[in-house]
Coordinates of C-alpha atoms and ligand atoms in Angstrom, one line a residue:
X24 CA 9.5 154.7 -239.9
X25 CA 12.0 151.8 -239.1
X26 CA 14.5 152.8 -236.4
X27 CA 18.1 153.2 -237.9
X28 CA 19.9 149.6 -237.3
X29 CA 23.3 148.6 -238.8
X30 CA 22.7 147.0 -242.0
X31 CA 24.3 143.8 -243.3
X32 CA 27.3 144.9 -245.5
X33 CA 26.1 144.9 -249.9
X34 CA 27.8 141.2 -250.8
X35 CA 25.9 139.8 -247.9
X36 CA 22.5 141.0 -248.4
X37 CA 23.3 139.8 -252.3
X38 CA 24.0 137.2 -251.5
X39 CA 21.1 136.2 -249.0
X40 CA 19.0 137.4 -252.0
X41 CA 20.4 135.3 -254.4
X42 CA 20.2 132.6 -252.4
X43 CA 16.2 133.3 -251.6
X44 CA 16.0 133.5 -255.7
X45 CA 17.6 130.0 -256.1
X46 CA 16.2 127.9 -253.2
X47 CA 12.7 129.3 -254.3
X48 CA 13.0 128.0 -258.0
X49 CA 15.0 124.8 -256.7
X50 CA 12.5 123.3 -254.6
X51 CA 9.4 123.5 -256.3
X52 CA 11.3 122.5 -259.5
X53 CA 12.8 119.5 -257.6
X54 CA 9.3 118.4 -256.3
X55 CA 7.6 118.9 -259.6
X56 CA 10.4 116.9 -261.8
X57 CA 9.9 113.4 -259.7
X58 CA 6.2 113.8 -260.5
X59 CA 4.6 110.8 -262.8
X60 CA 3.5 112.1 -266.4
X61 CA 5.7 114.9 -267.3
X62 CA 6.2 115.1 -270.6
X63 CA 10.0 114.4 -271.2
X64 CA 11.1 118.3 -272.4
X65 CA 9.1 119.4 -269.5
X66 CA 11.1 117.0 -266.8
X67 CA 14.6 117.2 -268.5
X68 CA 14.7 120.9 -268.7
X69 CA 13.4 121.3 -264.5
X70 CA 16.0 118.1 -263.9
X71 CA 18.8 120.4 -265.8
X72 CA 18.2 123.6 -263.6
X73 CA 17.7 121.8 -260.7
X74 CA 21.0 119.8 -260.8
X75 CA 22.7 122.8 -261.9
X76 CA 21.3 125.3 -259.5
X77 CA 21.6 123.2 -256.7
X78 CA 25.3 123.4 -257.6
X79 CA 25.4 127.1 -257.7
X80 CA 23.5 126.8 -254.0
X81 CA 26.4 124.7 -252.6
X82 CA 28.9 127.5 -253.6
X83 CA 26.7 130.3 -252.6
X84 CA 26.5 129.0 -249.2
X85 CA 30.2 128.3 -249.3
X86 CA 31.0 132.0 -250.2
X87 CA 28.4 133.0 -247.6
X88 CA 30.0 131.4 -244.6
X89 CA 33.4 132.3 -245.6
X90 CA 32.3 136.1 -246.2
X91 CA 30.2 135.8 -242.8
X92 CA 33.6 134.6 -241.0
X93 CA 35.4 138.0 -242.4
X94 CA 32.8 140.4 -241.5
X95 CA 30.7 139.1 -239.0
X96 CA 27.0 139.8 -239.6
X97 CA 25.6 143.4 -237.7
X98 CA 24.1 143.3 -233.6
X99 CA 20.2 142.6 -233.4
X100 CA 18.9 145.7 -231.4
X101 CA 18.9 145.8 -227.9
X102 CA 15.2 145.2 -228.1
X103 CA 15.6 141.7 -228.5
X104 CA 15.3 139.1 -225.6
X105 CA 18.4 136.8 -226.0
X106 CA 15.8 133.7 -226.3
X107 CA 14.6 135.7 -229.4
X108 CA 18.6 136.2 -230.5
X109 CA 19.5 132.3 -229.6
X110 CA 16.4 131.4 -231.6
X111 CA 17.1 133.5 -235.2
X112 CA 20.8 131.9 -234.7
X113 CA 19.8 128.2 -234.2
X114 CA 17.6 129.3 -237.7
X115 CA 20.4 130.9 -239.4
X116 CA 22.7 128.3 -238.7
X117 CA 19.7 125.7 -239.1
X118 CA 19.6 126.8 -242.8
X119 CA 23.1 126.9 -243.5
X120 CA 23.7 123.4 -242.2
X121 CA 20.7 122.2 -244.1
X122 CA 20.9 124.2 -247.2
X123 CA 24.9 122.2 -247.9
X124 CA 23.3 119.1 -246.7
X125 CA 20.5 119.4 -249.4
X126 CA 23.1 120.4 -252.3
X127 CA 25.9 117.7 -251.3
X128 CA 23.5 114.9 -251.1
X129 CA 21.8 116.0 -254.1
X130 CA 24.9 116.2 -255.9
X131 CA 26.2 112.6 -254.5
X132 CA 23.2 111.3 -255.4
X133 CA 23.7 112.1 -259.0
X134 CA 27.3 111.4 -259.5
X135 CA 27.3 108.3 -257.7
X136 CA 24.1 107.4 -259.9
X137 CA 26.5 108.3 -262.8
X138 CA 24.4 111.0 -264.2
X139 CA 25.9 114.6 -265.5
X140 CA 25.5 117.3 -264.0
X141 CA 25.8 120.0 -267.7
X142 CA 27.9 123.1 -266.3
X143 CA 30.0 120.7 -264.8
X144 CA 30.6 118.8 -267.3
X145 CA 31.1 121.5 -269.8
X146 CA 33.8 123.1 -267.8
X147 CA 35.5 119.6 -267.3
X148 CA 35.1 119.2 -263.8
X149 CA 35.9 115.6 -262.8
X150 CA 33.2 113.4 -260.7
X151 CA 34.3 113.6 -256.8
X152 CA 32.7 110.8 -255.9
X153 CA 32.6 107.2 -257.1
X154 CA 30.0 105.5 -259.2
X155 CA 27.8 103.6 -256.8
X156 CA 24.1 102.3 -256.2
X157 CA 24.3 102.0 -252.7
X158 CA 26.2 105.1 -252.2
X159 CA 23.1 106.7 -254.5
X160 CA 20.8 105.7 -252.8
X161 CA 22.0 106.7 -249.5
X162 CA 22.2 110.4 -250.7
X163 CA 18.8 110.1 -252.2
X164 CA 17.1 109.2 -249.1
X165 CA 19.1 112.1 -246.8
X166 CA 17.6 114.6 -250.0
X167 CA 14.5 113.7 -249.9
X168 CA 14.3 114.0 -246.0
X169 CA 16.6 116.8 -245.3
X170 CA 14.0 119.3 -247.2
X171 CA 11.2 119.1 -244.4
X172 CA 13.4 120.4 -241.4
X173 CA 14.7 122.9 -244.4
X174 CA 11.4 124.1 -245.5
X175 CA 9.8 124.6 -241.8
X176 CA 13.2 126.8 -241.3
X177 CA 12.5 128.5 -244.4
X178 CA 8.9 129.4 -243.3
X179 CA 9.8 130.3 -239.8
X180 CA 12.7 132.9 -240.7
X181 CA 9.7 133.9 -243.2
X182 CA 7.5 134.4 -240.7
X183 CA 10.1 136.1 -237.9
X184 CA 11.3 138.8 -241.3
X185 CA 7.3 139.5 -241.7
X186 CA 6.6 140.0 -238.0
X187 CA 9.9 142.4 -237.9
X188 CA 8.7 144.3 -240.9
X189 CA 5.2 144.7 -240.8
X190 CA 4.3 144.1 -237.7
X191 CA 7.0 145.0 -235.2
X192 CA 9.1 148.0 -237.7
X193 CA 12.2 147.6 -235.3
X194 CA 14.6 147.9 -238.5
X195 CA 15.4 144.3 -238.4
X196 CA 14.2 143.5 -241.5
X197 CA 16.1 146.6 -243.3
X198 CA 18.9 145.1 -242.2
X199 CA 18.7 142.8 -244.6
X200 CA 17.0 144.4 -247.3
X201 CA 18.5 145.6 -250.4
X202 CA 19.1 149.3 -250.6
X203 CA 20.6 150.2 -247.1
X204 CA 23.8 151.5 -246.7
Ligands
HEM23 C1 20.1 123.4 -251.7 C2 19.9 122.8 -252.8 C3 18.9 121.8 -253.1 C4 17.5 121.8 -252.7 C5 16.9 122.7 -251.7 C6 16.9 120.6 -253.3 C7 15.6 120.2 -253.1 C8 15.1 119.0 -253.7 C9 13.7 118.6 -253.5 C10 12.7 119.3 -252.6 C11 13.6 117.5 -254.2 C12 12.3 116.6 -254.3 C13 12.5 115.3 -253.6 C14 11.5 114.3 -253.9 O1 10.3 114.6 -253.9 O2 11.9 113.1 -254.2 C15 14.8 117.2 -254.9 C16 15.0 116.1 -255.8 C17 16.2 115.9 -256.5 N1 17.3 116.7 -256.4 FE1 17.6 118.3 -255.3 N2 17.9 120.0 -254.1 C18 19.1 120.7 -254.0 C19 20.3 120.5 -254.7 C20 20.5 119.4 -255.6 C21 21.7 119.2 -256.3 C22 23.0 120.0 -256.1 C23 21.5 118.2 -257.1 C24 22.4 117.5 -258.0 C25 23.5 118.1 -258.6 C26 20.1 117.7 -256.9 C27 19.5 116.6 -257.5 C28 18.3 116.1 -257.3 C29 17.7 114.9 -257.9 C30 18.4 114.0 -258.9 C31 16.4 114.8 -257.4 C32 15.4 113.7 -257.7 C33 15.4 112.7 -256.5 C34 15.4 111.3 -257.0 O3 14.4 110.8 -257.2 O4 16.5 110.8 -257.1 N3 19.5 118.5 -256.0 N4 15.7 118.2 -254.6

């Protein structure tokens, strides 16, 4: 059995697994919709949750680093190295960092373009950037390259939560895991 470590507080760990939920639909749908013979339902209904999710993303992580500079996250156990600590922050923060850098370019990219984004738009909220091709295509190109150094993130903390869990049982992954008070 796990050793008892301090858990991350409730909002944070629902958050984290919220976020896991979204980015997980987000980027296959986002690599699937730019695909060449989609029927049209098919890629307008993936463009729609994409745009949209990516939006919710953007606030999530927001919320996240706000709520993270209230209650600053639980200490890793002692059994740590401090490379091992300096490493999973230079991933968290990694993540973060790339994470808003994937929602704000996509989201430039699409109002510059002059596309709609739907729960946006249904809820009236103005375009905060202007209508621009160059501007576009900036943001496209930092979107589409921004996801590699995102997704090798992705599958190291992956693989560091795995190792902690199965391999190592130091109660570093029940940290984080939903359940723990
Ligand atoms: C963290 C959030 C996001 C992630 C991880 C993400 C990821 C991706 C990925 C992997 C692609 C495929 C790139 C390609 O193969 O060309 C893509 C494409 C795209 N994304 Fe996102 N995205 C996010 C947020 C957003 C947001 C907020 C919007 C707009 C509101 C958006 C709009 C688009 C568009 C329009 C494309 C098609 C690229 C093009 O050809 O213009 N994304 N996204």
């Amino acid at each position: 059995m796990a050793p008892r470590v301090e858990a991350y507080r409730a909002p944070a760990r629902l958050m984290h697994w919220l976020t896991v939920l979204f980015v997980v639909s987000t980027i296959p749908a986002g690599v699937i919709m730019v695909q060449e013979g989609l029927s049209r339902p098919l890629q307008n209904s993936l463009f729609i949750w994409h745009k949209n999710i990516g939006v919710v993303i953007l606030v999530l992580v927001v919320a996240r680093l706000l709520y993270r500079a209230a209650h600053p996250p639980p200490p890793l156990p002692a059994s740590l190295s401090p490379g091992q600590v300096r490493i999973a922050g230079l991933t968290h923060w990694g993540m973060y960092g790339l994470l808003l850098v994937m929602a704000v370019s996509g989201y430039v990219r699409v109002r510059a373009g002059g596309f709609p984004i739907e729960a946006l738009d249904a809820m009236g909220v103005p375009p905060l950037v202007p209508r621009s091709d160059a501007l576009a295509n900036t943001a496209k190109a930092i979107h589409f390259w921004a996801r590699f150094p995102l997704v090798l993130l992705i599958l190291m903390h992956v693989g560091a939560a795995a190792f902690h869990g199965i391999v190592k049982r130091d109660g570093v992954f029940s940290r984080m895991w939903p359940g723990r008070a």
